[in-house]
CSV table of C-alpha atoms and ligand atoms in Angstrom, one decimal:
chain,number,residue,atom,x,y,z
A,30,MET,CA,-12.4,-10.0,-11.0
A,31,SER,CA,-9.0,-9.0,-9.7
A,32,MET,CA,-5.9,-10.4,-11.4
A,33,SER,CA,-5.5,-14.1,-11.1
A,34,ARG,CA,-2.2,-15.6,-10.0
A,35,ARG,CA,-1.6,-16.8,-13.5
A,36,GLN,CA,-2.2,-13.3,-14.9
A,37,PHE,CA,-0.1,-11.9,-12.1
A,38,VAL,CA,2.9,-14.0,-12.8
A,39,GLY,CA,2.4,-13.8,-16.6
A,40,ARG,CA,2.4,-10.0,-16.4
A,41,ALA,CA,5.6,-10.1,-14.5
A,42,ALA,CA,7.1,-12.5,-16.9
A,43,ALA,CA,6.2,-10.3,-19.8
A,44,GLY,CA,8.5,-7.7,-18.3
A,45,VAL,CA,11.4,-10.0,-18.6
A,46,ILE,CA,13.6,-8.4,-16.1
A,47,THR,CA,17.0,-9.8,-15.4
A,48,THR,CA,19.3,-9.1,-12.5
A,49,ALA,CA,21.6,-7.4,-14.9
A,50,ALA,CA,18.8,-5.1,-16.0
A,51,LEU,CA,18.2,-4.2,-12.4
A,52,SER,CA,21.8,-3.3,-11.8
A,53,ALA,CA,22.0,-1.3,-15.0
A,54,SER,CA,19.0,0.7,-14.0
A,55,ALA,CA,21.0,2.3,-11.2
A,56,ALA,CA,22.1,4.8,-13.9
A,57,ASP,CA,18.5,5.9,-14.6
A,58,PRO,CA,17.7,9.5,-13.7
A,59,LEU,CA,16.4,9.9,-10.2
A,60,PRO,CA,13.1,11.8,-9.6
A,61,PRO,CA,13.5,15.4,-8.4
A,62,SER,CA,13.1,16.2,-4.8
A,63,SER,CA,9.7,17.8,-3.7
A,64,GLY,CA,11.8,20.7,-2.6
A,65,GLY,CA,10.4,20.7,0.9
A,66,ALA,CA,7.6,23.2,0.1
A,67,GLY,CA,4.4,21.7,1.5
A,68,PRO,CA,3.6,18.0,1.9
A,69,LEU,CA,4.8,15.2,-0.3
A,70,ILE,CA,2.5,12.2,-0.8
A,71,VAL,CA,3.6,9.1,-2.6
A,72,SER,CA,1.5,6.0,-3.2
A,73,THR,CA,1.5,2.8,-5.2
A,74,TRP,CA,-0.2,2.4,-8.6
A,75,PRO,CA,-2.2,5.0,-10.7
A,76,PHE,CA,-5.2,4.4,-8.5
A,77,GLY,CA,-3.2,5.9,-5.6
A,78,LYS,CA,-3.5,9.4,-7.3
A,79,ALA,CA,-7.1,9.8,-6.2
A,80,SER,CA,-6.1,8.9,-2.7
A,81,ASN,CA,-3.2,11.3,-2.8
A,82,ASP,CA,-5.4,14.1,-4.0
A,83,ALA,CA,-7.9,13.4,-1.2
A,84,ALA,CA,-5.1,13.3,1.4
A,85,LEU,CA,-3.8,16.7,0.1
A,86,LYS,CA,-7.2,18.1,0.4
A,87,ILE,CA,-7.4,17.0,4.0
A,88,LEU,CA,-4.1,18.6,4.8
A,89,ARG,CA,-5.0,21.8,3.1
A,90,ALA,CA,-8.2,22.0,5.2
A,91,GLY,CA,-6.0,21.7,8.3
A,92,GLY,CA,-6.5,18.0,8.9
A,93,SER,CA,-3.7,16.0,10.6
A,94,LEU,CA,-1.3,13.7,8.8
A,95,LEU,CA,-3.1,10.7,10.1
A,96,ASP,CA,-6.4,12.0,8.9
A,97,ALA,CA,-4.8,12.5,5.5
A,98,VAL,CA,-3.5,8.9,5.4
A,99,GLU,CA,-6.8,7.5,6.6
A,100,ARG,CA,-9.2,9.5,4.5
A,101,GLY,CA,-6.9,9.3,1.5
A,102,ILE,CA,-6.9,5.5,1.7
A,103,TRP,CA,-10.7,5.6,2.2
A,104,VAL,CA,-11.0,6.7,-1.5
A,105,THR,CA,-9.4,3.5,-2.7
A,106,GLU,CA,-11.2,1.3,-0.2
A,107,SER,CA,-14.5,2.7,-1.3
A,108,ASP,CA,-13.8,2.3,-5.0
A,109,VAL,CA,-16.1,-0.5,-6.2
A,110,THR,CA,-14.1,-0.8,-9.4
A,111,ASN,CA,-11.0,-1.7,-7.4
A,112,GLN,CA,-10.9,-5.4,-7.0
A,113,SER,CA,-7.8,-5.7,-4.8
A,114,VAL,CA,-8.5,-3.1,-2.1
A,115,GLY,CA,-11.6,-2.9,0.1
A,116,LEU,CA,-14.8,-4.9,0.2
A,117,ALA,CA,-15.0,-5.1,-3.6
A,118,GLY,CA,-11.7,-7.0,-3.5
A,119,THR,CA,-11.3,-10.5,-4.8
A,120,PRO,CA,-12.5,-13.2,-2.3
A,121,ASN,CA,-10.3,-15.9,-0.8
A,122,ALA,CA,-10.6,-19.6,-1.8
A,123,ALA,CA,-13.7,-19.9,0.5
A,124,GLY,CA,-15.4,-17.0,-1.3
A,125,VAL,CA,-14.9,-14.5,1.5
A,126,VAL,CA,-13.2,-11.2,1.2
A,127,GLN,CA,-10.6,-10.8,4.0
A,128,LEU,CA,-8.9,-7.5,4.3
A,129,ASP,CA,-5.5,-6.4,5.6
A,130,ALA,CA,-4.3,-2.9,6.6
A,131,CYS,CA,-1.8,-1.1,8.7
A,132,ILE,CA,-0.9,2.5,9.7
A,133,MET,CA,2.3,4.0,11.1
A,134,TYR,CA,2.9,7.4,12.6
A,135,GLY,CA,6.5,8.7,12.9
A,136,PRO,CA,6.4,10.7,16.2
A,137,GLY,CA,6.4,8.1,19.0
A,138,HIS,CA,6.9,5.4,16.4
A,139,LYS,CA,3.2,4.4,16.7
A,140,ALA,CA,1.6,1.6,14.7
A,141,GLY,CA,-1.7,-0.3,14.3
A,142,SER,CA,-2.7,-3.2,12.1
A,143,VAL,CA,-5.5,-5.5,11.2
A,144,ALA,CA,-5.5,-8.7,9.3
A,145,ALA,CA,-8.0,-11.1,7.8
A,146,LEU,CA,-10.7,-8.6,8.7
A,147,GLU,CA,-14.2,-9.4,7.3
A,148,GLY,CA,-17.1,-7.1,6.4
A,149,ILE,CA,-15.6,-3.7,7.5
A,150,ARG,CA,-15.7,-1.0,4.9
A,151,HIS,CA,-12.5,0.8,6.0
A,152,PRO,CA,-9.8,-1.5,7.4
A,153,ILE,CA,-7.4,1.4,7.5
A,154,SER,CA,-9.7,3.0,10.1
A,155,ALA,CA,-9.7,-0.2,12.1
A,156,ALA,CA,-5.9,-0.2,12.0
A,157,ARG,CA,-5.8,3.4,13.2
A,158,ARG,CA,-8.2,2.6,16.0
A,159,VAL,CA,-6.0,-0.3,17.1
A,160,MET,CA,-3.1,2.2,17.2
A,161,GLU,CA,-5.0,4.9,19.0
A,162,LYS,CA,-7.4,3.1,21.2
A,163,THR,CA,-5.7,-0.1,22.4
A,164,LYS,CA,-2.4,-1.0,24.0
A,165,HIS,CA,-1.8,-3.5,21.1
A,166,VAL,CA,-0.4,-3.2,17.6
A,167,MET,CA,-2.2,-5.9,15.7
A,168,LEU,CA,-5.6,-7.6,15.8
A,169,VAL,CA,-6.7,-10.4,13.4
A,170,GLY,CA,-9.8,-12.2,12.2
A,171,GLU,CA,-13.0,-12.2,14.3
A,172,GLY,CA,-11.3,-10.3,17.1
A,173,ALA,CA,-10.4,-7.5,14.7
A,174,ARG,CA,-13.9,-7.4,13.4
A,175,MET,CA,-15.5,-7.3,16.8
A,176,PHE,CA,-13.2,-4.5,17.8
A,177,ALA,CA,-14.1,-2.5,14.6
A,178,LEU,CA,-17.8,-3.0,15.3
A,179,GLU,CA,-17.3,-1.8,18.9
A,180,GLN,CA,-15.6,1.2,17.5
A,181,GLY,CA,-18.6,2.0,15.4
A,182,LEU,CA,-16.9,1.4,12.1
A,183,GLU,CA,-19.1,0.9,9.0
A,184,SER,CA,-19.8,-2.7,8.4
A,185,LEU,CA,-21.4,-5.0,5.8
A,186,PRO,CA,-23.7,-7.7,6.9
A,187,GLY,CA,-22.5,-10.9,5.3
A,188,ASN,CA,-19.5,-11.1,2.9
A,189,SER,CA,-20.9,-12.0,-0.5
A,190,ARG,CA,-20.2,-9.8,-3.5
A,191,GLU,CA,-23.9,-9.5,-4.0
A,192,ALA,CA,-24.4,-8.2,-0.5
A,193,TYR,CA,-21.6,-5.8,-1.0
A,194,ASP,CA,-23.0,-4.5,-4.4
A,195,ASN,CA,-26.4,-4.0,-2.8
A,196,TRP,CA,-25.0,-2.3,0.1
A,197,MET,CA,-22.7,-0.1,-2.0
A,198,LYS,CA,-25.6,1.2,-4.0
A,199,LYS,CA,-27.0,2.7,-0.8
A,200,HIS,CA,-23.6,4.0,0.3
A,201,PRO,CA,-21.9,5.8,-2.6
A,202,ALA,CA,-18.2,6.3,-2.5
A,203,PRO,CA,-17.1,9.7,-1.2
A,204,ALA,CA,-14.9,10.4,-4.3
A,205,ALA,CA,-16.0,9.8,-7.8
A,206,ASN,CA,-12.7,10.9,-9.2
A,207,VAL,CA,-11.2,7.4,-9.7
A,208,PRO,CA,-9.8,5.9,-12.9
A,209,PRO,CA,-11.8,3.2,-14.8
A,210,PRO,CA,-10.8,-0.4,-14.3
A,211,GLY,CA,-7.8,-1.3,-16.5
A,212,PRO,CA,-4.5,-3.2,-16.4
A,213,ASP,CA,-3.1,-0.9,-13.7
A,214,ASN,CA,-6.2,-1.1,-11.5
A,215,HIS,CA,-5.2,-3.7,-9.0
A,216,ASP,CA,-3.1,-4.5,-5.9
A,217,THR,CA,-2.4,-2.8,-2.6
A,218,ILE,CA,-2.5,0.8,-1.8
A,219,ALA,CA,0.5,1.9,0.3
A,220,LEU,CA,0.4,5.7,0.9
A,221,LEU,CA,3.2,7.6,2.4
A,222,ILE,CA,3.2,11.3,3.5
A,223,LEU,CA,6.0,13.6,4.5
A,224,GLY,CA,4.3,16.6,6.2
A,225,ALA,CA,5.3,20.1,5.6
A,226,ASP,CA,6.9,20.1,9.1
A,227,GLY,CA,8.9,16.9,8.4
A,228,THR,CA,6.6,14.5,10.2
A,229,ILE,CA,6.1,11.2,8.4
A,230,ALA,CA,3.2,8.8,8.3
A,231,GLY,CA,1.9,6.0,6.1
A,232,GLY,CA,-0.8,3.4,5.6
A,233,CYS,CA,-1.5,0.3,3.6
A,234,SER,CA,-4.7,-1.5,2.7
A,235,THR,CA,-5.5,-4.5,0.5
A,236,SER,CA,-7.8,-7.5,0.0
A,237,GLY,CA,-4.6,-9.4,-0.7
A,238,MET,CA,-4.0,-12.1,-3.2
A,239,GLY,CA,-7.1,-13.3,-4.9
A,240,ASN,CA,-8.1,-16.9,-4.1
A,241,LYS,CA,-5.7,-17.1,-1.1
A,242,LEU,CA,-6.2,-19.7,1.5
A,243,PRO,CA,-8.6,-18.6,4.2
A,244,GLY,CA,-6.6,-17.0,6.9
A,245,ARG,CA,-3.7,-16.2,4.7
A,246,VAL,CA,-2.1,-12.9,5.7
A,247,GLY,CA,0.2,-11.1,3.3
A,248,ASP,CA,2.9,-8.5,3.8
A,249,SER,CA,0.6,-5.5,3.8
A,250,PRO,CA,-0.4,-5.4,7.5
A,251,ILE,CA,3.0,-6.6,8.7
A,252,LEU,CA,5.0,-3.7,9.9
A,253,GLY,CA,8.4,-3.6,8.2
A,254,SER,CA,7.2,-5.7,5.3
A,255,GLY,CA,4.3,-3.9,3.6
A,256,LEU,CA,5.0,-0.6,5.3
A,257,TYR,CA,7.5,1.0,7.5
A,258,VAL,CA,7.9,4.6,8.8
A,259,ASP,CA,10.8,6.0,10.7
A,260,ASN,CA,10.4,9.6,11.5
A,261,GLU,CA,14.2,10.3,11.5
A,262,VAL,CA,14.7,8.8,8.0
A,263,GLY,CA,11.6,8.2,5.8
A,264,ALA,CA,9.1,5.6,4.8
A,265,ALA,CA,8.6,2.8,2.4
A,266,GLY,CA,5.6,0.7,1.2
A,267,ALA,CA,5.1,-2.4,-0.9
A,268,THR,CA,2.8,-4.0,-3.4
A,269,GLY,CA,3.0,-7.4,-5.1
A,270,VAL,CA,3.3,-11.0,-4.0
A,271,GLY,CA,3.4,-10.6,-0.2
A,272,GLU,CA,5.2,-13.9,0.3
A,273,ASN,CA,8.2,-12.4,-1.6
A,274,VAL,CA,8.2,-9.3,0.6
A,275,MET,CA,7.5,-10.4,4.1
A,276,ARG,CA,10.3,-13.0,4.2
A,277,TYR,CA,12.7,-10.1,3.8
A,278,CYS,CA,11.2,-7.3,5.9
A,279,ALA,CA,11.6,-5.3,2.7
A,280,SER,CA,10.1,-2.0,3.7
A,281,PHE,CA,12.2,-1.9,6.8
A,282,MET,CA,15.3,-2.7,4.7
A,283,ILE,CA,14.5,0.2,2.3
A,284,VAL,CA,14.3,2.6,5.2
A,285,GLU,CA,17.5,1.3,6.7
A,286,PHE,CA,19.2,1.8,3.3
A,287,MET,CA,17.9,5.3,3.2
A,288,ARG,CA,19.3,5.8,6.7
A,289,GLN,CA,22.7,5.1,5.2
A,290,GLY,CA,22.2,7.9,2.8
A,291,MET,CA,20.8,6.1,-0.2
A,292,HIS,CA,18.3,7.9,-2.4
A,293,PRO,CA,14.8,6.4,-2.0
A,294,GLN,CA,14.7,5.1,-5.5
A,295,GLU,CA,18.1,3.5,-5.2
A,296,ALA,CA,17.1,2.0,-1.8
A,297,CYS,CA,14.1,0.3,-3.5
A,298,ARG,CA,16.3,-1.1,-6.2
A,299,GLN,CA,18.9,-2.3,-3.9
A,300,VAL,CA,16.3,-4.2,-1.9
A,301,ILE,CA,15.0,-5.9,-5.0
A,302,GLN,CA,18.5,-6.9,-5.9
A,303,ARG,CA,19.1,-8.2,-2.4
A,304,ILE,CA,15.9,-10.2,-2.5
A,305,ALA,CA,16.7,-11.4,-6.0
A,306,LYS,CA,20.0,-12.8,-4.9
A,307,MET,CA,18.5,-14.7,-2.0
A,308,ASP,CA,15.3,-15.9,-3.6
A,309,PRO,CA,15.3,-19.1,-5.6
A,310,LYS,CA,12.7,-17.8,-8.0
A,311,PRO,CA,13.8,-15.9,-11.2
A,312,VAL,CA,13.6,-12.1,-10.5
A,313,ASP,CA,11.0,-11.6,-13.1
A,314,GLN,CA,8.6,-13.8,-11.2
A,315,LEU,CA,9.0,-12.2,-7.8
A,316,SER,CA,6.4,-9.5,-8.4
A,317,ILE,CA,7.7,-7.1,-5.8
A,318,ASN,CA,7.2,-3.3,-6.1
A,319,PHE,CA,8.2,-0.6,-3.7
A,320,VAL,CA,7.7,3.2,-3.2
A,321,ALA,CA,9.7,5.3,-0.7
A,322,LEU,CA,10.3,8.8,0.4
A,323,ASP,CA,12.8,10.4,2.7
A,324,LYS,CA,12.9,13.2,5.3
A,325,LYS,CA,14.6,15.5,2.7
A,326,GLY,CA,11.6,15.3,0.3
A,327,ARG,CA,13.2,12.8,-2.1
A,328,PHE,CA,11.1,10.0,-3.4
A,329,GLY,CA,11.3,7.0,-5.8
A,330,ALA,CA,10.1,3.6,-6.7
A,331,ALA,CA,11.3,0.3,-8.2
A,332,GLY,CA,9.5,-2.8,-9.2
A,333,THR,CA,9.8,-6.1,-11.0
A,334,ASP,CA,6.2,-5.9,-12.4
A,335,HIS,CA,6.0,-4.7,-15.9
A,336,GLY,CA,4.5,-1.3,-15.9
A,337,PHE,CA,4.6,-0.7,-12.2
A,338,LYS,CA,3.6,2.9,-11.8
A,339,TYR,CA,3.2,5.1,-8.7
A,340,SER,CA,1.5,8.4,-7.8
A,341,VAL,CA,3.2,11.5,-6.5
A,342,THR,CA,1.4,14.5,-5.2
A,343,THR,CA,2.7,17.9,-3.9
A,344,GLU,CA,1.2,21.3,-3.7
A,345,ALA,CA,2.6,21.9,-7.2
A,346,LYS,CA,1.3,18.9,-9.0
A,347,SER,CA,-0.2,15.4,-8.8
A,348,GLU,CA,0.9,12.8,-11.3
A,349,VAL,CA,1.4,9.2,-12.1
A,350,LEU,CA,5.1,8.2,-12.7
A,351,SER,CA,6.8,5.2,-14.1
A,352,ASN,CA,9.7,3.7,-12.4
A,353,PRO,CA,12.4,3.9,-15.0
A,354,GLY,CA,14.2,0.8,-16.2
A,355,LEU,CA,12.3,-1.8,-14.2
A,356,GLY,CA,8.8,-1.6,-15.7
B,409,LIG,N1,0.9,-7.5,-1.2
B,409,LIG,C1,-0.5,-7.9,-1.3
B,409,LIG,C2,-0.6,-9.3,-0.6
B,409,LIG,O1,0.3,-10.1,-0.9
B,409,LIG,C3,-1.1,-8.0,-2.6
B,409,LIG,C4,-0.7,-7.0,-3.6
B,409,LIG,O2,-0.1,-5.9,-3.3
B,409,LIG,O3,-0.8,-7.3,-4.8
B,409,LIG,O4,-1.5,-9.5,0.1
């Protein structure tokens, strides 16, 4: 099972992060820039690394930035050990897995999104099809499912975990290179790519908060909240309690801070501080975590969750990093 709300909050509380600690962390060293040689791929959590690696492979083979985002995220969506992304995700309070995803492409400021989508193996592909094949930006629920089916996307009959497990046995995941389940193996994948030519794209996919009310939609498919891409500036993505992200348009705010010249890591921190100032909850209970990259090849992350880690991949190396001072 994916992390329960109690575990979720408890884990954040274990981090005991104060607003003062958030401020002090501004002195922490910033991660080095990718140097601009080749693509830079940044995603949430250690499980993002397998997606990053798959994305890089697509780019190396001459695939487009959007192919890299989509196929990279496929890896996490297909991972049956991941209980917060894809059809193996934790069901809602009615026992149904409802998936959220979005995609953004810098040139032309294009976007597509799906929410509360049932029974489709790759919600990120549904989001991409919304962007590329319709005049709309977002489809939800049964409409989104019908659209995905019309587009020929892989589907699962029924929504029970048993049906999924049986189905999965016949459809092995494309990449076996995923870490085993563990304390870090949860939550949303937000994956951002700065292409070698300076083009930026990103995607986001999740089964959302376990045991959510049927129909609940989190931050992940909401543009500007769970993900935002601005081709002139950079991109940002989120993971954590969506309710504490979407009320603040947090990813949009990070990108706007970067537009003012802020380093991506500093922009993530500043947004957490800003939210912490406005939100009545103690900061250590917000459970909000962000990754960001900018047009110059700089990247960073910040989070209130104890141990929030993120994955960074370039031609030179692929690694899981900790955000200093906050986790
Ligand atoms: N942000 C996601 C949601 O609230 C869940 C997560 O990232 O943990 O649906």
